[in-house]
Amino acid sequence: MKFSDLALFLEKLEATSSRIEITKILANLFGKANANEIDKIVYLILGRLAPTYENVVFSIAERMMVVAIADAYKKEKSDVQKKYKELGDLGLTAYTLAKTTGLHDLAIPSVPEVYDELRRIAKDEGEKSVERKISGIAKLISRLDPLSVKFVTRIPVGRLRLGFSDKTILDALSWLEKGDKSAKRKLEKAYNMRPDIGYLAKLVKTKGLKDFSAGIKPDIKAPIAPMLAQRLKSPEEMVAKMGLVSVEPKYDGLRILIHYKKPDYLRTYTRNLNFIDKSVFPELASLGKCIKADEVILDTEAVGMDPKRQRLVDFQTTMQRRRKHGVTAKSGDIPLQFQVFDVLLKDGQSLLGEKYVDRRAILERTIINGPIIKIDEHTLTNDPREIKKLHKKYLKLGFEGIIVKKADSHYVSGRTGWRWVKMKEVETAAGKLADTIDCVVMGYTTGKGKRVGFGVGQFLAGIRAAGKIKTITKVGTGLTDEQFRELKSRLTKLEVKDKPLEYDVHKDLGPDFWVQPSLVVELAADEVTKSPKHTAGLALRFPR
């Protein structure tokens, strides 16, 4: 496919607000793509070059793109800046200059050619890489027609923003094969096991829906979407729904998936599948000494320790270990211990379909407990009274509560069925919610007073319901100064120009900046009340 043909599809997508119409346009696009290019097309229309967990970044600032546009069309940098200030969009700026200059090459490059060149530019590092990146972008866009230029110049600076996500791509793949969304659940299951939307699209294109799942299995080089806990009101209800259960302490730390292969392959991911460089966790340098296997994928909770008191620290203190600088000093002040509670892969064999008690047995034969990594303790029971007793015990010891797991449950990504259930301290607190709520950050407002320095005053949070993300609260408390700064850094990377299609927001609640629906936060509150403005129909009182 010529990139100019892809640009025509991008123009249609940009002009469309209906999710159904977007899905149909994407399905049509995928139908015209061949198997050797569909993965590249999928990445490009999402504004990236790889699955998110590979962390391939362009490192191209807007000022660099201004220089590249000026070089491509033989303009003064100041003229490009003036036009950009007038239009407010680098893509439109480049499009306008390309139309008036008419210097683009007549030999129209294909989608794979453009993708490969963008990837080469993104991978360029070292001395004078900035100059080479600018030169590479300038040469590339000088070969493109004006419409293609509009979209290509937006991609490296993170401004493509067509208003859809990986989940919309799954809908479109179902529509491509079935003419409707009936295959979405099957596709989502595969995506959770291998969250690489380009790889998945290529499998569907080459094998069809009937046989594509044979190519989906746990891989040491790709994360698996983690299993999440549901909520039930009482131990009695837990036993009634789950039968024999494993009761374990709930740690208030960082959910970390560890991928290790001898002799020294190590990658770590958060519960949102964000890659964390191993330099952030120097404790794991000696991990190989603690594992009796050639390769494993482990599900863990990283918790900070007070080295003087030999006690767990709170979540806010543990979060200080996420910083990129001063890691060595912080690892001495707040050493981490990785509490292991599941094993998903061992020596090439998937364990996702094994019963939980069997996975625990394999785990105990695989891990050598020590100060860095340790299997968490557990108790098998079907007695509600014992569950209550263990809940009180772990709260007294400083844990967040308990996790209750169905003894014969398989490992299933996401929050489905009554397999894992959590029970926290707030259950027994008068006037409080029975538990925290996982919410999606939808946007944020700039701060006032002290918050001006942070760039965030409040963020708008919502919950998923009926295929939409509906607002339930605005949050401006419960974060430290450092957390506000980190939140701003993360939200800036997720900003989008327009409200995402799946957001259902009252006109009076719109934030200053919208963000992609990819950051999930855990909120506590005193109670839930009815709300005429929040589109969930409910609001959190005193959220934090």
PDB file of C-alpha atoms in Angstrom, residues 10-281:
ATOM      1  CA  LEU A  10      -6.373   8.799   7.991  1.00  0.00           C
ATOM      2  CA  GLU A  11      -8.195  11.839   6.616  1.00  0.00           C
ATOM      3  CA  LYS A  12     -11.518   9.961   6.826  1.00  0.00           C
ATOM      4  CA  LEU A  13     -10.766   8.820  10.376  1.00  0.00           C
ATOM      5  CA  GLU A  14      -9.848  12.341  11.454  1.00  0.00           C
ATOM      6  CA  ALA A  15     -13.153  13.678  10.137  1.00  0.00           C
ATOM      7  CA  THR A  16     -15.266  10.962  11.812  1.00  0.00           C
ATOM      8  CA  SER A  17     -16.586  11.066  15.380  1.00  0.00           C
ATOM      9  CA  SER A  18     -18.866   8.009  15.308  1.00  0.00           C
ATOM     10  CA  ARG A  19     -17.164   4.992  16.883  1.00  0.00           C
ATOM     11  CA  ILE A  20     -19.112   2.602  14.647  1.00  0.00           C
ATOM     12  CA  GLU A  21     -18.077   4.503  11.522  1.00  0.00           C
ATOM     13  CA  ILE A  22     -14.456   4.582  12.687  1.00  0.00           C
ATOM     14  CA  THR A  23     -14.600   0.812  13.198  1.00  0.00           C
ATOM     15  CA  LYS A  24     -15.974   0.299   9.683  1.00  0.00           C
ATOM     16  CA  ILE A  25     -13.317   2.556   8.131  1.00  0.00           C
ATOM     17  CA  LEU A  26     -10.592   0.629   9.955  1.00  0.00           C
ATOM     18  CA  ALA A  27     -12.055  -2.714   8.850  1.00  0.00           C
ATOM     19  CA  ASN A  28     -12.051  -1.474   5.249  1.00  0.00           C
ATOM     20  CA  LEU A  29      -8.433  -0.340   5.628  1.00  0.00           C
ATOM     21  CA  PHE A  30      -7.371  -3.704   7.064  1.00  0.00           C
ATOM     22  CA  GLY A  31      -9.157  -5.474   4.229  1.00  0.00           C
ATOM     23  CA  LYS A  32      -7.028  -3.623   1.669  1.00  0.00           C
ATOM     24  CA  ALA A  33      -3.756  -4.148   3.571  1.00  0.00           C
ATOM     25  CA  ASN A  34      -1.599  -7.203   2.905  1.00  0.00           C
ATOM     26  CA  ALA A  35      -0.180  -9.481   5.604  1.00  0.00           C
ATOM     27  CA  ASN A  36       3.323  -8.010   5.330  1.00  0.00           C
ATOM     28  CA  GLU A  37       2.217  -4.468   6.111  1.00  0.00           C
ATOM     29  CA  ILE A  38      -0.866  -4.654   8.334  1.00  0.00           C
ATOM     30  CA  ASP A  39       1.166  -4.657  11.562  1.00  0.00           C
ATOM     31  CA  LYS A  40       3.036  -1.528  10.458  1.00  0.00           C
ATOM     32  CA  ILE A  41      -0.228   0.151   9.456  1.00  0.00           C
ATOM     33  CA  VAL A  42      -1.748  -0.597  12.864  1.00  0.00           C
ATOM     34  CA  TYR A  43       1.226   0.847  14.743  1.00  0.00           C
ATOM     35  CA  LEU A  44       1.318   3.986  12.579  1.00  0.00           C
ATOM     36  CA  ILE A  45      -2.392   4.807  12.874  1.00  0.00           C
ATOM     37  CA  LEU A  46      -1.985   4.561  16.658  1.00  0.00           C
ATOM     38  CA  GLY A  47       0.917   7.021  16.428  1.00  0.00           C
ATOM     39  CA  ARG A  48       3.682   4.612  17.369  1.00  0.00           C
ATOM     40  CA  LEU A  49       6.152   2.102  15.954  1.00  0.00           C
ATOM     41  CA  ALA A  50       5.772  -0.901  18.256  1.00  0.00           C
ATOM     42  CA  PRO A  51       3.647  -2.294  21.085  1.00  0.00           C
ATOM     43  CA  THR A  52       3.671   0.088  24.037  1.00  0.00           C
ATOM     44  CA  TYR A  53       5.667  -2.295  26.215  1.00  0.00           C
ATOM     45  CA  GLU A  54       8.675  -2.085  23.865  1.00  0.00           C
ATOM     46  CA  ASN A  55       9.112   1.571  24.795  1.00  0.00           C
ATOM     47  CA  VAL A  56      10.260   2.700  21.334  1.00  0.00           C
ATOM     48  CA  VAL A  57      10.302   6.507  21.484  1.00  0.00           C
ATOM     49  CA  PHE A  58      11.212   9.115  18.878  1.00  0.00           C
ATOM     50  CA  SER A  59      12.840  11.649  21.238  1.00  0.00           C
ATOM     51  CA  ILE A  60      11.836  14.390  18.796  1.00  0.00           C
ATOM     52  CA  ALA A  61      10.639  17.669  20.288  1.00  0.00           C
ATOM     53  CA  GLU A  62       8.343  20.087  18.450  1.00  0.00           C
ATOM     54  CA  ARG A  63      11.205  22.553  17.960  1.00  0.00           C
ATOM     55  CA  MET A  64      13.147  19.800  16.155  1.00  0.00           C
ATOM     56  CA  MET A  65      10.164  19.149  13.886  1.00  0.00           C
ATOM     57  CA  VAL A  66       9.960  22.873  13.090  1.00  0.00           C
ATOM     58  CA  VAL A  67      13.595  22.763  11.915  1.00  0.00           C
ATOM     59  CA  ALA A  68      12.929  19.597   9.875  1.00  0.00           C
ATOM     60  CA  ILE A  69       9.934  21.208   8.138  1.00  0.00           C
ATOM     61  CA  ALA A  70      11.980  24.325   7.390  1.00  0.00           C
ATOM     62  CA  ASP A  71      14.804  22.228   5.926  1.00  0.00           C
ATOM     63  CA  ALA A  72      12.418  20.102   3.831  1.00  0.00           C
ATOM     64  CA  TYR A  73      10.756  23.096   2.156  1.00  0.00           C
ATOM     65  CA  LYS A  74      13.716  25.505   2.081  1.00  0.00           C
ATOM     66  CA  LYS A  75      12.035  27.933   4.473  1.00  0.00           C
ATOM     67  CA  GLU A  76      13.343  30.053   7.304  1.00  0.00           C
ATOM     68  CA  LYS A  77      12.780  28.536  10.724  1.00  0.00           C
ATOM     69  CA  SER A  78      11.075  31.770  11.841  1.00  0.00           C
ATOM     70  CA  ASP A  79       8.566  31.508   8.971  1.00  0.00           C
ATOM     71  CA  VAL A  80       7.652  27.954   9.978  1.00  0.00           C
ATOM     72  CA  GLN A  81       7.293  29.013  13.616  1.00  0.00           C
ATOM     73  CA  LYS A  82       5.031  31.878  12.582  1.00  0.00           C
ATOM     74  CA  LYS A  83       2.806  29.572  10.536  1.00  0.00           C
ATOM     75  CA  TYR A  84       2.737  27.037  13.391  1.00  0.00           C
ATOM     76  CA  LYS A  85       1.683  29.743  15.833  1.00  0.00           C
ATOM     77  CA  GLU A  86      -1.088  30.747  13.443  1.00  0.00           C
ATOM     78  CA  LEU A  87      -2.412  27.211  12.825  1.00  0.00           C
ATOM     79  CA  GLY A  88      -1.585  25.585  16.171  1.00  0.00           C
ATOM     80  CA  ASP A  89      -0.819  22.243  14.516  1.00  0.00           C
ATOM     81  CA  LEU A  90       2.522  21.076  13.128  1.00  0.00           C
ATOM     82  CA  GLY A  91       0.762  18.707  10.749  1.00  0.00           C
ATOM     83  CA  LEU A  92      -1.334  21.492   9.230  1.00  0.00           C
ATOM     84  CA  THR A  93       1.741  23.720   9.128  1.00  0.00           C
ATOM     85  CA  ALA A  94       3.710  21.146   7.133  1.00  0.00           C
ATOM     86  CA  TYR A  95       0.650  20.398   4.948  1.00  0.00           C
ATOM     87  CA  THR A  96       0.240  24.082   4.043  1.00  0.00           C
ATOM     88  CA  LEU A  97       3.922  24.514   3.191  1.00  0.00           C
ATOM     89  CA  ALA A  98       3.993  21.276   1.184  1.00  0.00           C
ATOM     90  CA  LYS A  99       1.015  22.444  -0.922  1.00  0.00           C
ATOM     91  CA  THR A 100       2.539  25.817  -1.688  1.00  0.00           C
ATOM     92  CA  THR A 101       6.085  24.561  -2.270  1.00  0.00           C
ATOM     93  CA  GLY A 102       5.332  21.569  -4.464  1.00  0.00           C
ATOM     94  CA  LEU A 103       8.731  19.987  -3.844  1.00  0.00           C
ATOM     95  CA  HIS A 104       7.550  16.493  -2.942  1.00  0.00           C
ATOM     96  CA  ASP A 105       8.998  13.525  -4.814  1.00  0.00           C
ATOM     97  CA  LEU A 106       6.836  11.882  -7.460  1.00  0.00           C
ATOM     98  CA  ALA A 107       8.057   8.389  -6.436  1.00  0.00           C
ATOM     99  CA  ILE A 108       5.486   7.788  -3.687  1.00  0.00           C
ATOM    100  CA  PRO A 109       6.902   5.588  -0.897  1.00  0.00           C
ATOM    101  CA  SER A 110       5.009   2.599   0.470  1.00  0.00           C
ATOM    102  CA  VAL A 111       3.767   2.251   4.042  1.00  0.00           C
ATOM    103  CA  PRO A 112       6.598  -0.175   4.959  1.00  0.00           C
ATOM    104  CA  GLU A 113       9.182   2.247   3.531  1.00  0.00           C
ATOM    105  CA  VAL A 114       7.853   5.135   5.636  1.00  0.00           C
ATOM    106  CA  TYR A 115       7.567   2.914   8.713  1.00  0.00           C
ATOM    107  CA  ASP A 116      11.120   1.583   8.345  1.00  0.00           C
ATOM    108  CA  GLU A 117      12.521   5.086   7.944  1.00  0.00           C
ATOM    109  CA  LEU A 118      10.631   6.375  10.999  1.00  0.00           C
ATOM    110  CA  ARG A 119      11.880   3.412  13.018  1.00  0.00           C
ATOM    111  CA  ARG A 120      15.458   4.045  11.893  1.00  0.00           C
ATOM    112  CA  ILE A 121      15.128   7.677  12.966  1.00  0.00           C
ATOM    113  CA  ALA A 122      13.659   6.708  16.343  1.00  0.00           C
ATOM    114  CA  LYS A 123      16.467   4.216  17.016  1.00  0.00           C
ATOM    115  CA  ASP A 124      19.235   6.700  16.179  1.00  0.00           C
ATOM    116  CA  GLU A 125      21.203   7.557  19.333  1.00  0.00           C
ATOM    117  CA  GLY A 126      24.547   8.985  20.340  1.00  0.00           C
ATOM    118  CA  GLU A 127      26.620  11.967  19.306  1.00  0.00           C
ATOM    119  CA  LYS A 128      24.903  14.286  16.807  1.00  0.00           C
ATOM    120  CA  SER A 129      21.787  12.085  16.746  1.00  0.00           C
ATOM    121  CA  VAL A 130      19.587  15.207  17.018  1.00  0.00           C
ATOM    122  CA  GLU A 131      21.009  16.557  13.777  1.00  0.00           C
ATOM    123  CA  ARG A 132      20.608  13.183  12.082  1.00  0.00           C
ATOM    124  CA  LYS A 133      17.005  12.847  13.270  1.00  0.00           C
ATOM    125  CA  ILE A 134      16.128  16.300  11.913  1.00  0.00           C
ATOM    126  CA  SER A 135      17.836  15.526   8.604  1.00  0.00           C
ATOM    127  CA  GLY A 136      16.082  12.155   8.367  1.00  0.00           C
ATOM    128  CA  ILE A 137      12.630  13.663   8.973  1.00  0.00           C
ATOM    129  CA  ALA A 138      13.309  16.448   6.449  1.00  0.00           C
ATOM    130  CA  LYS A 139      14.349  13.973   3.745  1.00  0.00           C
ATOM    131  CA  LEU A 140      11.355  11.742   4.446  1.00  0.00           C
ATOM    132  CA  ILE A 141       8.667  14.415   4.290  1.00  0.00           C
ATOM    133  CA  SER A 142      10.210  15.955   1.168  1.00  0.00           C
ATOM    134  CA  ARG A 143       9.319  12.667  -0.567  1.00  0.00           C
ATOM    135  CA  LEU A 144       5.674  12.750   0.513  1.00  0.00           C
ATOM    136  CA  ASP A 145       2.529  14.355  -0.870  1.00  0.00           C
ATOM    137  CA  PRO A 146       0.992  17.137   1.288  1.00  0.00           C
ATOM    138  CA  LEU A 147      -1.728  14.981   2.868  1.00  0.00           C
ATOM    139  CA  SER A 148       0.803  12.324   3.879  1.00  0.00           C
ATOM    140  CA  VAL A 149       3.070  15.024   5.289  1.00  0.00           C
ATOM    141  CA  LYS A 150       0.256  16.248   7.546  1.00  0.00           C
ATOM    142  CA  PHE A 151       0.043  12.913   9.322  1.00  0.00           C
ATOM    143  CA  VAL A 152       3.699  11.849   9.233  1.00  0.00           C
ATOM    144  CA  THR A 153       4.863  15.052  10.943  1.00  0.00           C
ATOM    145  CA  ARG A 154       2.388  14.499  13.778  1.00  0.00           C
ATOM    146  CA  ILE A 155       3.550  10.970  14.606  1.00  0.00           C
ATOM    147  CA  PRO A 156       7.080  11.639  15.984  1.00  0.00           C
ATOM    148  CA  VAL A 157       5.859  14.445  18.280  1.00  0.00           C
ATOM    149  CA  GLY A 158       2.925  12.418  19.627  1.00  0.00           C
ATOM    150  CA  ARG A 159       0.184  14.489  18.012  1.00  0.00           C
ATOM    151  CA  LEU A 160      -1.560  12.070  15.629  1.00  0.00           C
ATOM    152  CA  ARG A 161      -4.509  11.567  18.021  1.00  0.00           C
ATOM    153  CA  LEU A 162      -7.232  10.074  15.870  1.00  0.00           C
ATOM    154  CA  GLY A 163      -9.439   9.307  18.870  1.00  0.00           C
ATOM    155  CA  PHE A 164      -9.253   5.510  19.092  1.00  0.00           C
ATOM    156  CA  SER A 165      -7.160   2.905  20.893  1.00  0.00           C
ATOM    157  CA  ASP A 166      -6.059  -0.728  20.700  1.00  0.00           C
ATOM    158  CA  LYS A 167      -9.560  -1.801  21.756  1.00  0.00           C
ATOM    159  CA  THR A 168     -11.072  -0.114  18.684  1.00  0.00           C
ATOM    160  CA  ILE A 169      -8.587  -2.016  16.523  1.00  0.00           C
ATOM    161  CA  LEU A 170      -9.889  -5.260  18.073  1.00  0.00           C
ATOM    162  CA  ASP A 171     -13.442  -4.228  17.134  1.00  0.00           C
ATOM    163  CA  ALA A 172     -12.288  -3.523  13.580  1.00  0.00           C
ATOM    164  CA  LEU A 173     -10.541  -6.902  13.259  1.00  0.00           C
ATOM    165  CA  SER A 174     -13.768  -8.595  14.351  1.00  0.00           C
ATOM    166  CA  TRP A 175     -15.703  -6.470  11.860  1.00  0.00           C
ATOM    167  CA  LEU A 176     -13.206  -7.405   9.131  1.00  0.00           C
ATOM    168  CA  GLU A 177     -13.760 -11.138   9.661  1.00  0.00           C
ATOM    169  CA  LYS A 178     -17.373 -11.297  10.882  1.00  0.00           C
ATOM    170  CA  GLY A 179     -19.040  -8.091   9.755  1.00  0.00           C
ATOM    171  CA  ASP A 180     -19.817  -7.276  13.393  1.00  0.00           C
ATOM    172  CA  LYS A 181     -18.172  -7.274  16.857  1.00  0.00           C
ATOM    173  CA  SER A 182     -19.098 -10.863  17.736  1.00  0.00           C
ATOM    174  CA  ALA A 183     -15.443 -11.988  17.800  1.00  0.00           C
ATOM    175  CA  LYS A 184     -14.332  -9.198  20.120  1.00  0.00           C
ATOM    176  CA  ARG A 185     -14.183 -11.374  23.258  1.00  0.00           C
ATOM    177  CA  LYS A 186     -12.009 -13.968  21.523  1.00  0.00           C
ATOM    178  CA  LEU A 187      -9.706 -11.221  20.286  1.00  0.00           C
ATOM    179  CA  GLU A 188      -9.542  -9.580  23.717  1.00  0.00           C
ATOM    180  CA  LYS A 189      -8.529 -12.885  25.296  1.00  0.00           C
ATOM    181  CA  ALA A 190      -5.682 -13.213  22.807  1.00  0.00           C
ATOM    182  CA  TYR A 191      -4.704  -9.558  23.288  1.00  0.00           C
ATOM    183  CA  ASN A 192      -4.485  -9.997  27.068  1.00  0.00           C
ATOM    184  CA  MET A 193      -2.083 -12.903  26.592  1.00  0.00           C
ATOM    185  CA  ARG A 194      -0.024 -11.051  23.970  1.00  0.00           C
ATOM    186  CA  PRO A 195      -0.790  -7.291  24.106  1.00  0.00           C
ATOM    187  CA  ASP A 196       0.852  -6.521  20.778  1.00  0.00           C
ATOM    188  CA  ILE A 197      -1.924  -5.194  18.564  1.00  0.00           C
ATOM    189  CA  GLY A 198       0.222  -5.235  15.409  1.00  0.00           C
ATOM    190  CA  TYR A 199       1.254  -8.860  15.921  1.00  0.00           C
ATOM    191  CA  LEU A 200      -2.362  -9.824  16.567  1.00  0.00           C
ATOM    192  CA  ALA A 201      -3.593  -8.032  13.424  1.00  0.00           C
ATOM    193  CA  LYS A 202      -0.988  -9.857  11.339  1.00  0.00           C
ATOM    194  CA  LEU A 203      -2.055 -13.230  12.759  1.00  0.00           C
ATOM    195  CA  VAL A 204      -5.726 -12.536  11.987  1.00  0.00           C
ATOM    196  CA  LYS A 205      -4.816 -11.428   8.470  1.00  0.00           C
ATOM    197  CA  THR A 206      -2.702 -14.521   7.744  1.00  0.00           C
ATOM    198  CA  LYS A 207      -4.630 -17.246   9.592  1.00  0.00           C
ATOM    199  CA  GLY A 208      -8.157 -15.900  10.019  1.00  0.00           C
ATOM    200  CA  LEU A 209     -10.161 -15.895  13.248  1.00  0.00           C
ATOM    201  CA  LYS A 210     -10.531 -19.664  13.342  1.00  0.00           C
ATOM    202  CA  ASP A 211      -6.816 -20.458  13.589  1.00  0.00           C
ATOM    203  CA  PHE A 212      -5.077 -17.255  14.704  1.00  0.00           C
ATOM    204  CA  SER A 213      -5.119 -18.108  18.423  1.00  0.00           C
ATOM    205  CA  ALA A 214      -2.687 -20.994  17.838  1.00  0.00           C
ATOM    206  CA  GLY A 215       0.008 -18.340  17.486  1.00  0.00           C
ATOM    207  CA  ILE A 216      -0.875 -16.713  20.810  1.00  0.00           C
ATOM    208  CA  LYS A 217       0.969 -18.099  23.810  1.00  0.00           C
ATOM    209  CA  PRO A 218       3.036 -16.692  26.682  1.00  0.00           C
ATOM    210  CA  ASP A 219       6.414 -15.406  25.539  1.00  0.00           C
ATOM    211  CA  ILE A 220       9.321 -14.397  27.751  1.00  0.00           C
ATOM    212  CA  LYS A 221       9.797 -11.285  25.578  1.00  0.00           C
ATOM    213  CA  ALA A 222       6.211 -10.000  25.876  1.00  0.00           C
ATOM    214  CA  PRO A 223       4.150  -9.174  28.988  1.00  0.00           C
ATOM    215  CA  ILE A 224       0.839 -10.795  29.888  1.00  0.00           C
ATOM    216  CA  ALA A 225      -2.020  -8.594  31.108  1.00  0.00           C
ATOM    217  CA  PRO A 226      -2.227  -9.429  34.836  1.00  0.00           C
ATOM    218  CA  MET A 227      -5.117 -11.036  36.667  1.00  0.00           C
ATOM    219  CA  LEU A 228      -7.023  -8.574  38.877  1.00  0.00           C
ATOM    220  CA  ALA A 229      -9.135  -9.019  41.987  1.00  0.00           C
ATOM    221  CA  GLN A 230     -12.903  -8.553  42.240  1.00  0.00           C
ATOM    222  CA  ARG A 231     -14.795  -7.436  45.343  1.00  0.00           C
ATOM    223  CA  LEU A 232     -17.261  -9.291  47.545  1.00  0.00           C
ATOM    224  CA  LYS A 233     -18.856  -7.953  50.719  1.00  0.00           C
ATOM    225  CA  SER A 234     -18.183 -10.786  53.163  1.00  0.00           C
ATOM    226  CA  PRO A 235     -16.146 -13.960  53.767  1.00  0.00           C
ATOM    227  CA  GLU A 236     -19.418 -15.907  53.723  1.00  0.00           C
ATOM    228  CA  GLU A 237     -20.136 -14.713  50.196  1.00  0.00           C
ATOM    229  CA  MET A 238     -16.563 -15.526  49.166  1.00  0.00           C
ATOM    230  CA  VAL A 239     -16.835 -19.126  50.314  1.00  0.00           C
ATOM    231  CA  ALA A 240     -20.298 -19.481  48.769  1.00  0.00           C
ATOM    232  CA  LYS A 241     -19.011 -18.374  45.358  1.00  0.00           C
ATOM    233  CA  MET A 242     -15.474 -19.763  45.455  1.00  0.00           C
ATOM    234  CA  GLY A 243     -15.433 -22.805  47.745  1.00  0.00           C
ATOM    235  CA  LEU A 244     -11.911 -23.730  48.858  1.00  0.00           C
ATOM    236  CA  VAL A 245      -9.738 -20.608  48.791  1.00  0.00           C
ATOM    237  CA  SER A 246      -6.186 -19.476  49.418  1.00  0.00           C
ATOM    238  CA  VAL A 247      -5.990 -16.496  51.795  1.00  0.00           C
ATOM    239  CA  GLU A 248      -2.910 -14.293  51.418  1.00  0.00           C
ATOM    240  CA  PRO A 249      -1.790 -10.904  52.769  1.00  0.00           C
ATOM    241  CA  LYS A 250      -2.467  -7.935  50.478  1.00  0.00           C
ATOM    242  CA  TYR A 251       0.654  -5.842  50.036  1.00  0.00           C
ATOM    243  CA  ASP A 252       0.477  -2.106  49.419  1.00  0.00           C
ATOM    244  CA  GLY A 253       3.219  -1.944  46.811  1.00  0.00           C
ATOM    245  CA  LEU A 254       3.938  -1.965  43.083  1.00  0.00           C
ATOM    246  CA  ARG A 255       2.512  -4.824  41.012  1.00  0.00           C
ATOM    247  CA  ILE A 256       5.485  -6.034  38.969  1.00  0.00           C
ATOM    248  CA  LEU A 257       5.680  -8.784  36.349  1.00  0.00           C
ATOM    249  CA  ILE A 258       9.209 -10.212  36.192  1.00  0.00           C
ATOM    250  CA  HIS A 259      10.443 -11.896  32.991  1.00  0.00           C
ATOM    251  CA  TYR A 260      13.745 -13.710  33.502  1.00  0.00           C
ATOM    252  CA  LYS A 261      15.788 -16.034  31.306  1.00  0.00           C
ATOM    253  CA  LYS A 262      19.261 -17.333  32.014  1.00  0.00           C
ATOM    254  CA  PRO A 263      21.898 -16.113  31.961  1.00  0.00           C
ATOM    255  CA  ASP A 264      20.942 -12.439  32.217  1.00  0.00           C
ATOM    256  CA  TYR A 265      17.714 -11.576  30.341  1.00  0.00           C
ATOM    257  CA  LEU A 266      15.547  -9.476  32.660  1.00  0.00           C
ATOM    258  CA  ARG A 267      12.558  -7.266  31.937  1.00  0.00           C
ATOM    259  CA  THR A 268       9.988  -5.884  34.357  1.00  0.00           C
ATOM    260  CA  TYR A 269       6.510  -4.477  33.690  1.00  0.00           C
ATOM    261  CA  THR A 270       3.845  -2.702  35.737  1.00  0.00           C
ATOM    262  CA  ARG A 271       0.230  -3.865  35.962  1.00  0.00           C
ATOM    263  CA  ASN A 272      -0.514  -1.466  33.080  1.00  0.00           C
ATOM    264  CA  LEU A 273       2.230  -3.225  31.065  1.00  0.00           C
ATOM    265  CA  ASN A 274       4.585  -0.259  31.161  1.00  0.00           C
ATOM    266  CA  PHE A 275       8.203  -1.343  30.810  1.00  0.00           C
ATOM    267  CA  ILE A 276      10.498  -0.404  33.711  1.00  0.00           C
ATOM    268  CA  ASP A 277      14.216  -0.438  33.031  1.00  0.00           C
ATOM    269  CA  LYS A 278      16.074  -2.932  35.203  1.00  0.00           C
ATOM    270  CA  SER A 279      18.294  -0.109  36.484  1.00  0.00           C
ATOM    271  CA  VAL A 280      15.316   0.995  38.619  1.00  0.00           C
ATOM    272  CA  PHE A 281      15.494  -2.334  40.471  1.00  0.00           C
TER     273      PHE A 281
END
